[in-house]
CSV table of C-alpha atoms in Angstrom, one decimal:
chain,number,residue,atom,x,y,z
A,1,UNK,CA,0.0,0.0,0.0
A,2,UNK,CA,1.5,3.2,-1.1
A,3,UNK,CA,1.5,6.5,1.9
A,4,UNK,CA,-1.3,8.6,0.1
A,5,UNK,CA,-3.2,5.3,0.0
A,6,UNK,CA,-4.0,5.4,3.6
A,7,UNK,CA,-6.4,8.6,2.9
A,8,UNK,CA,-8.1,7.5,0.1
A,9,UNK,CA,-11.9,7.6,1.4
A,10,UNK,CA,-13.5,3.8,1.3
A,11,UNK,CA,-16.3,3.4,-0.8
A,12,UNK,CA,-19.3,0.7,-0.7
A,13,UNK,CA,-21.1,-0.5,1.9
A,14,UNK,CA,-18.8,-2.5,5.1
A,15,UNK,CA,-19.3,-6.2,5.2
A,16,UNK,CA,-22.1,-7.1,8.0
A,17,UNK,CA,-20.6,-9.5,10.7
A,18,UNK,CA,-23.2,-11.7,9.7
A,19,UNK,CA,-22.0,-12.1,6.5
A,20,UNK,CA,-18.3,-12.8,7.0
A,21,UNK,CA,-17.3,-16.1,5.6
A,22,UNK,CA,-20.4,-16.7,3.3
A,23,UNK,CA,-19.8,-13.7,0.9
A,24,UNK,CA,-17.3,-11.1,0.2
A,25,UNK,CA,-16.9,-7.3,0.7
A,26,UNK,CA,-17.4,-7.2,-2.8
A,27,UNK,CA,-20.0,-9.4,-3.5
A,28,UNK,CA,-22.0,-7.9,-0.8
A,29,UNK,CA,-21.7,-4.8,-2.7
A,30,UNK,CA,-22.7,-6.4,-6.1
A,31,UNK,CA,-25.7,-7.3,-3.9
A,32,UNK,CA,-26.3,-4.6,-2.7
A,33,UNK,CA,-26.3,-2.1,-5.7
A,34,UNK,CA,-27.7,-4.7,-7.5
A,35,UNK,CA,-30.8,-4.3,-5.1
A,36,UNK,CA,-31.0,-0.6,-5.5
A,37,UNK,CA,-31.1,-0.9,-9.0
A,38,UNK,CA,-34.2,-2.8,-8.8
A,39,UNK,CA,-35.6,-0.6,-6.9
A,40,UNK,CA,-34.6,2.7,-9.2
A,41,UNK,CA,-36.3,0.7,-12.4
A,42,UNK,CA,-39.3,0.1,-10.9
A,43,UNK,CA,-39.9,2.9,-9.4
A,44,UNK,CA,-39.8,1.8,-5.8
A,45,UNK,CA,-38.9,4.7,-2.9
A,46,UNK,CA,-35.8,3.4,-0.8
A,47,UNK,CA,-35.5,5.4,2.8
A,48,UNK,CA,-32.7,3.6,4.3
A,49,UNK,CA,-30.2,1.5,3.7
A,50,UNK,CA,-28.7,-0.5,6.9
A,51,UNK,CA,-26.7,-3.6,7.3
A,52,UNK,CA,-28.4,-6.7,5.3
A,53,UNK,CA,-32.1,-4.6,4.9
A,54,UNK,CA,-33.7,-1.8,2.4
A,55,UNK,CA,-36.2,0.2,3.9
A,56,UNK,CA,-39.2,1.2,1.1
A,57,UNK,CA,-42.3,3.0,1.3
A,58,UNK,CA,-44.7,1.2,-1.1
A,59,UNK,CA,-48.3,2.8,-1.2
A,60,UNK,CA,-47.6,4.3,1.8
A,61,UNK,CA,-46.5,2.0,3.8
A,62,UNK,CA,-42.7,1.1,5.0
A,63,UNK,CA,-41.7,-2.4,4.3
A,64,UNK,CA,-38.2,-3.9,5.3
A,65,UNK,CA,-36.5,-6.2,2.6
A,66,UNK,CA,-34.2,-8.4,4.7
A,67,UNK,CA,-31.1,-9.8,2.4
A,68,UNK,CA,-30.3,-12.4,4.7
A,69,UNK,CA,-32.1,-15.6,2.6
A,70,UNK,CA,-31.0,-13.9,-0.5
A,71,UNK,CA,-27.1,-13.6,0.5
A,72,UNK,CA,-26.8,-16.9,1.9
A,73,UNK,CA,-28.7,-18.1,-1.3
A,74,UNK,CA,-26.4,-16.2,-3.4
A,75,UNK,CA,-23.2,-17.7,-1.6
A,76,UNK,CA,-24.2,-21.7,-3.2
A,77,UNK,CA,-24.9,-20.1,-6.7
A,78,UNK,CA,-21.6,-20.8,-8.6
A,79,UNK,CA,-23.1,-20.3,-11.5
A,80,UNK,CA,-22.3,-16.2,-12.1
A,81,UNK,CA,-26.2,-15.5,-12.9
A,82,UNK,CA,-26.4,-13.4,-9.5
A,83,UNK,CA,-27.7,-10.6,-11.0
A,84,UNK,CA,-31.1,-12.4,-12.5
A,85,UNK,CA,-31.4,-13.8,-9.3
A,86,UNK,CA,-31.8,-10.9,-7.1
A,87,UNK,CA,-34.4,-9.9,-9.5
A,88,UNK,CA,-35.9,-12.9,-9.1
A,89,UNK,CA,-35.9,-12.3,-5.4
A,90,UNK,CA,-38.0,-9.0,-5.1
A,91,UNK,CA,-40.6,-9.7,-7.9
A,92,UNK,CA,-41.7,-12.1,-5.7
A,93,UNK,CA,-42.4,-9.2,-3.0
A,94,UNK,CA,-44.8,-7.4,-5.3
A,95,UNK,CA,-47.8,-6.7,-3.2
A,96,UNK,CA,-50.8,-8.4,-5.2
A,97,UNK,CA,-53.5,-6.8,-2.8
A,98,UNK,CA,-56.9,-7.3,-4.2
A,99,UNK,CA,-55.7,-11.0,-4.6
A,100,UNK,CA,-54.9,-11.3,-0.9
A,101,UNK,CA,-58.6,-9.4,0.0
A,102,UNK,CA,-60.2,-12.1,-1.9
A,103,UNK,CA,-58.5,-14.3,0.1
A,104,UNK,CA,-59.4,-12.9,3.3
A,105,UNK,CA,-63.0,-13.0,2.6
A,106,UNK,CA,-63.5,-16.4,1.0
A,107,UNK,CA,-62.0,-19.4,3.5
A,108,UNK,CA,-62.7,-22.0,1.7
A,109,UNK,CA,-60.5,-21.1,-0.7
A,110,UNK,CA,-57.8,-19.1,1.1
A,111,UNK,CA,-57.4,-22.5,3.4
A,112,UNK,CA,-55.1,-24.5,1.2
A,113,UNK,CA,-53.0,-21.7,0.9
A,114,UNK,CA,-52.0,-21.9,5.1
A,115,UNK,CA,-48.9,-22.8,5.7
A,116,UNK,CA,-46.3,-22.2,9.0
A,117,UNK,CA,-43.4,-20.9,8.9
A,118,UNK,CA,-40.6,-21.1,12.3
A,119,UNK,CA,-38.9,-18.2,12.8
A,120,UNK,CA,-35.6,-18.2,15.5
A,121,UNK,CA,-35.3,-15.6,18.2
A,122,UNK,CA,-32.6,-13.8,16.6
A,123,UNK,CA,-35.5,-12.7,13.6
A,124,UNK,CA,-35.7,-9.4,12.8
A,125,UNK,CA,-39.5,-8.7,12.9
A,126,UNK,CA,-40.8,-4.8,11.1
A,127,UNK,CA,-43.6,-4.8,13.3
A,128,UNK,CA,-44.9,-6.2,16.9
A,129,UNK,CA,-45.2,-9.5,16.7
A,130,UNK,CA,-48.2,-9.6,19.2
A,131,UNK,CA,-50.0,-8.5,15.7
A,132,UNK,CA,-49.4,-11.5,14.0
A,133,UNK,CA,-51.2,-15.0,14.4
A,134,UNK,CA,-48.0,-17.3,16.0
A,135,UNK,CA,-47.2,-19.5,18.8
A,136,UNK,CA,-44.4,-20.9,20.5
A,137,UNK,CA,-43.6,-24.8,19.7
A,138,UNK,CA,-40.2,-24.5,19.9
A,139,UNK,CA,-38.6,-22.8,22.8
A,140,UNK,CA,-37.0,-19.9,21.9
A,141,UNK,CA,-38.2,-19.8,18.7
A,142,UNK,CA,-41.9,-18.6,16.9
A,143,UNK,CA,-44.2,-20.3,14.4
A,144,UNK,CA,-45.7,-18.0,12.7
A,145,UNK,CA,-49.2,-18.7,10.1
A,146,UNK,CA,-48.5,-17.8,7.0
A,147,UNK,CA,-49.8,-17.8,3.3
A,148,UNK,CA,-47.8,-19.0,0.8
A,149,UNK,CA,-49.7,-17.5,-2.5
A,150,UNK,CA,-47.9,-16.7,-5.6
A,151,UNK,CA,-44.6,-17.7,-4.7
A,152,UNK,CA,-44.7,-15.1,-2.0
A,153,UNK,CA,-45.4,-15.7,2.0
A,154,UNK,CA,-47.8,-13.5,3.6
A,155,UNK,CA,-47.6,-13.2,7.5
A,156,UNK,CA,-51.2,-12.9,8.6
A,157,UNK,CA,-52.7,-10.4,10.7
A,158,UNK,CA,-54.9,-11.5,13.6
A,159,UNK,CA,-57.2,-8.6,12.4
A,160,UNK,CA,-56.9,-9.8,8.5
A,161,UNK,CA,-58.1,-13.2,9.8
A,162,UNK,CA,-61.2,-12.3,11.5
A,163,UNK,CA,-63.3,-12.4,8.7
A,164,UNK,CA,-62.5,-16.5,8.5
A,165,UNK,CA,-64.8,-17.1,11.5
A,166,UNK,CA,-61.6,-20.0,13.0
A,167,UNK,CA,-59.6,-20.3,15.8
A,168,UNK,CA,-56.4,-20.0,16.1
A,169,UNK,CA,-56.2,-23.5,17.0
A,170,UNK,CA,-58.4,-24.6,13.6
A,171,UNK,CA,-55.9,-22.5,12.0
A,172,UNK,CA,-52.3,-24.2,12.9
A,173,UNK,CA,-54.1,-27.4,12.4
A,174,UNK,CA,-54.8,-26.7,8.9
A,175,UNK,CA,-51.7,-25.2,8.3
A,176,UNK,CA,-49.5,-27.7,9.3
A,177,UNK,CA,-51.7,-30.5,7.4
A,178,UNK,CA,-50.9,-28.2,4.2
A,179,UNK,CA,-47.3,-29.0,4.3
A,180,UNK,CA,-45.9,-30.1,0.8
A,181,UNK,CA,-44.5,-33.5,2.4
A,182,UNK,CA,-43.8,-34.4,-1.4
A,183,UNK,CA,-41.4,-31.7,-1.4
A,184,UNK,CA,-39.2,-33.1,1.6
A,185,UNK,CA,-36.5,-35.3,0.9
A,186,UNK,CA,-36.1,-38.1,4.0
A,187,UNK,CA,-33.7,-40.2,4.8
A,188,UNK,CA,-32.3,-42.4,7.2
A,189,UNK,CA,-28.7,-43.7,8.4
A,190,UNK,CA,-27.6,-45.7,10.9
A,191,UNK,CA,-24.3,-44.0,12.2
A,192,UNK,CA,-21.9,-45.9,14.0
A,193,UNK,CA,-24.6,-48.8,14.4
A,194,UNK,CA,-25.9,-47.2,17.4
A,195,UNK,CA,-28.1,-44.7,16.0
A,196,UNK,CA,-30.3,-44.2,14.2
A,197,UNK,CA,-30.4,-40.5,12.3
A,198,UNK,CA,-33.6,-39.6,9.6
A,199,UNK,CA,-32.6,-36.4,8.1
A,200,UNK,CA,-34.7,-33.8,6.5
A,201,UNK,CA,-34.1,-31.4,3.7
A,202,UNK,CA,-36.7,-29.2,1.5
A,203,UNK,CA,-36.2,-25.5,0.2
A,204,UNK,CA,-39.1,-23.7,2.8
A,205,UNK,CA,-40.5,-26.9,5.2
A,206,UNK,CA,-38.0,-29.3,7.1
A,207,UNK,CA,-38.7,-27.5,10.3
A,208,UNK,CA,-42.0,-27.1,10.3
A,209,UNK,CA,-42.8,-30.4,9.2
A,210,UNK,CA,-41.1,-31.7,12.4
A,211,UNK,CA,-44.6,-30.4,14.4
A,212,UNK,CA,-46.4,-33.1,12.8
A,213,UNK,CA,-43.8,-35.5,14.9
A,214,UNK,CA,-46.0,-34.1,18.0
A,215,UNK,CA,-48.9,-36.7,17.4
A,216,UNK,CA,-47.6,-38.8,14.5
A,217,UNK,CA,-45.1,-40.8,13.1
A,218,UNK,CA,-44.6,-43.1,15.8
A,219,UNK,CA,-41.4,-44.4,13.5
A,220,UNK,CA,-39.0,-41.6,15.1
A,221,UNK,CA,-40.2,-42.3,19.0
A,222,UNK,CA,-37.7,-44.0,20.8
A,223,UNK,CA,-37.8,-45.8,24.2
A,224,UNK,CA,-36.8,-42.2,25.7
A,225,UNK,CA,-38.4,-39.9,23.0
A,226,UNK,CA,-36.6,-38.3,20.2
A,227,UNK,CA,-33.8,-35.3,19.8
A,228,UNK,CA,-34.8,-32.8,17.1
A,229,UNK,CA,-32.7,-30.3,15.2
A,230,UNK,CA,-34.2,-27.2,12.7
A,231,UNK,CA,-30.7,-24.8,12.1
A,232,UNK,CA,-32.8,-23.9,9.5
A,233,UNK,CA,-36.5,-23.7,7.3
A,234,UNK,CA,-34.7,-26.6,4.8
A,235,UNK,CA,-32.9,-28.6,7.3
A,236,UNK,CA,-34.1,-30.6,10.4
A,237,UNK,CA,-32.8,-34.1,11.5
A,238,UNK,CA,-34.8,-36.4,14.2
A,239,UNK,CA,-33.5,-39.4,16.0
A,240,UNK,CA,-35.0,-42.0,18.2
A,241,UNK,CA,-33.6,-41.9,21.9
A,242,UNK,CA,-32.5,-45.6,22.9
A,243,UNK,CA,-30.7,-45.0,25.5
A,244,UNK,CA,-28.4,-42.5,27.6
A,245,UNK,CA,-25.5,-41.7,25.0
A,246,UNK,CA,-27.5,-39.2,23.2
A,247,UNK,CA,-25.1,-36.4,23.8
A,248,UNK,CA,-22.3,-38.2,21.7
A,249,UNK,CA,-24.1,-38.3,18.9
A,250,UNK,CA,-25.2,-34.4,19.6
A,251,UNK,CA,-21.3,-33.9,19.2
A,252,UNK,CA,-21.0,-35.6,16.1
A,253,UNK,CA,-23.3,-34.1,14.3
A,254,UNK,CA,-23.2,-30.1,16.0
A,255,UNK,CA,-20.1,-29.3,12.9
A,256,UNK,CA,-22.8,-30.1,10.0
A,257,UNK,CA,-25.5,-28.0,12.5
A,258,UNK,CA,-23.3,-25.2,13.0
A,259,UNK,CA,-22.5,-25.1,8.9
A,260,UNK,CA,-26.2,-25.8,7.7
A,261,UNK,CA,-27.2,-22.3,10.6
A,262,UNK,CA,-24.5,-20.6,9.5
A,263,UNK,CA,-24.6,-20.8,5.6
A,264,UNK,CA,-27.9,-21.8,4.5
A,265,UNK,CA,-31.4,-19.8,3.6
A,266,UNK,CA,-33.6,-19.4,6.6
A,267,UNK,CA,-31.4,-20.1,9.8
A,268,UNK,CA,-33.6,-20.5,12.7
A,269,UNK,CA,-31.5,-22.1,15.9
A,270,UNK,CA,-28.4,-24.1,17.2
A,271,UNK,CA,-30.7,-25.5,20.0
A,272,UNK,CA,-31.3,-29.2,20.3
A,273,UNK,CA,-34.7,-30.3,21.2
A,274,UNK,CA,-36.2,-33.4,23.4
A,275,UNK,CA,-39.7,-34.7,21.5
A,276,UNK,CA,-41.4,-36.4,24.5
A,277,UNK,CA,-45.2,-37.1,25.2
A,278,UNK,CA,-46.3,-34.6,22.4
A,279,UNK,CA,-43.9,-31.7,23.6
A,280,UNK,CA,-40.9,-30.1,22.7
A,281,UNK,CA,-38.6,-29.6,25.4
A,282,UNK,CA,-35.1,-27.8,24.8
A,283,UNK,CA,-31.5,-29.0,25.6
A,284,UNK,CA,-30.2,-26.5,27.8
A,285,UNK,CA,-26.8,-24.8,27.3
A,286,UNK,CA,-23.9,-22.8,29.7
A,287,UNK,CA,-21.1,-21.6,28.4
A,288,UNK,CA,-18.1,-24.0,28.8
A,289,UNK,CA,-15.7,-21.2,30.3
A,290,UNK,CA,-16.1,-17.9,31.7
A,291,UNK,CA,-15.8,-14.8,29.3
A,292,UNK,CA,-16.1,-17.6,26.2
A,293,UNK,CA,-18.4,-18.0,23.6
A,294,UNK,CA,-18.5,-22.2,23.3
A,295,UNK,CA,-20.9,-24.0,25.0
A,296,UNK,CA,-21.8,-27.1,26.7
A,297,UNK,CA,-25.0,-28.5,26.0
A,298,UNK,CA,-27.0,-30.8,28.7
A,299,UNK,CA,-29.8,-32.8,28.8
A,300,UNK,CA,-32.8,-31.6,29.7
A,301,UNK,CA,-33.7,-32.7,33.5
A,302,UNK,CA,-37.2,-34.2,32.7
A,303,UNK,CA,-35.2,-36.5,30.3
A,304,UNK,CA,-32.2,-37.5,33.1
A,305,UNK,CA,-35.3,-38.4,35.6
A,306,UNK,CA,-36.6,-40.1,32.8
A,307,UNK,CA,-33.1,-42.2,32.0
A,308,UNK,CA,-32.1,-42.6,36.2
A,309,UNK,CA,-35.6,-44.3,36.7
A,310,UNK,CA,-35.2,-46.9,33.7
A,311,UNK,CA,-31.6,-47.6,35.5
């Protein structure tokens, strides 16, 4: 670096923590402008820019356009077309609104649209949550109703819903029975001939497929229950409990976790979770040493009651 170089002015937009190791500085800021541009051809007002979001004003109304799916997206594409891509992205955001009236006044036919989606605790939300129709399955984490409807998702308003006439309840049921199970790729493996591991991958559903474990299959109960994983919307993995060594195979498989939350679309949490009697319960964590970020995860203590009376 030459002297004068030390007072040239950087230009672009800083890489967001979040974002280190999955993209570049500089393909951030291809993203980024890329984004704008979009915006500036169709006529859309941008108000702010921030770390990983574009603020807009559309009709009136300001909408936040999170990057995060689109970045981590971006980062698997090897195949250079990045700008169609992000176009691809926000014409999917278009805002059809008479459709979604329509659908808000006729049930029957709004219905096979419901879907759920699970959002972690870390999720940026524009608005109060406590206006939206979610509930907690997950600890730490939010399932929030949805309607997936021309390749968009719509979070639904508990006052857009009214007109339906259903519970919340008659709702989530619905919506979870909606899932696209034909979209889901299973599988199973026996690792180490000691467990048994049935994974989960799809582009928007693993995780939220896993709440139809709370009444049925029976196939991933074990004697003990079962130990769930969602890092993300596409990824979820669900193994049988035999016995007490469930923890070693927690650390075998926490590297592929940490790489599916940290790299993939849609990460929701690094938490494990205990599938017992209908209920998830979560594996709780404390840091392994003071002032440092690893951690040591534990069983839960319903499940070491459970385990010291079969002993």
């Amino acid at each position: 670096m030459g002297f004068f170089d030390i007072f040239k002015k950087k230009t672009g937009y800083n890489l967001p923590e979040m974002y280190k190791g999955i993209v570049t500085r500089d393909e951030y800021n291809f993203v980024m402008n890329k984004a704008i541009q979009y915006h500036e051809e169709n006529g859309i007002i941008i108000t702010k820019i921030d770390e990983g979001e574009i603020v807009t004003e559309i009709n009136g109304e300001i909408e936040h356009r999170y990057l995060d799916n689109l970045v981590r997206t971006l980062s698997g594409n090897k195949d250079g077309n990045w700008k169609n891509l992000i176009y691809e992205h926000f014409n999917k955001l278009k805002y059809n609104s008479s459709a979604l009236d329509y659908l808000y006044k006729d049930f029957s036919y709004a219905s096979q649209f419901l879907r759920v989606l699970i959002k972690g605790e870390n999720f940026i939300f524009p608005d109060k949550i406590d206006n939206y129709i979610s509930r907690i399955d997950f600890p730490k984490t939010n399932t929030f109703l949805i309607l997936e409807f021309e390749g968009k998702f719509h979070y639904i308003r508990k006052e857009e819903s009214l007109e339906w006439h259903q519970t919340e309840e008659e709702l989530f049921e619905i919506a979870i029975s909606n899932i696209p199970i034909n979209e889901i790729e299973t599988k199973v493996y026996d690792l180490h001939s000691k467990f048994k591991i049935y994974t989960f991958f799809s582009g928007d559903f693993s995780a939220s497929y896993i709440l139809n474990f709370k009444k049925d299959p029976n196939y991933i109960k074990g004697k003990f229950g079962t130990l769930i994983s969602i890092p993300t919307k596409g990824t979820a993995l669900a193994c049988p409990i035999e016995n007490e060594d469930i923890l070693e195979l927690i650390k075998i498989v926490n590297p592929n976790n940490e790489k599916f939350y940290h790299e993939d679309p849609g990460n929701i949490t690094l938490n494990y979770y205990w599938l017992y009697n209908n209920e998830f319960d979560i594996f709780p964590t404390e840091k392994a040493k003071e002032n440092s970020e690893e951690k040591t995860i534990k069983l839960p203590k319903k499940l070491i009651d459970l385990l010291l009376k079969e002993n």
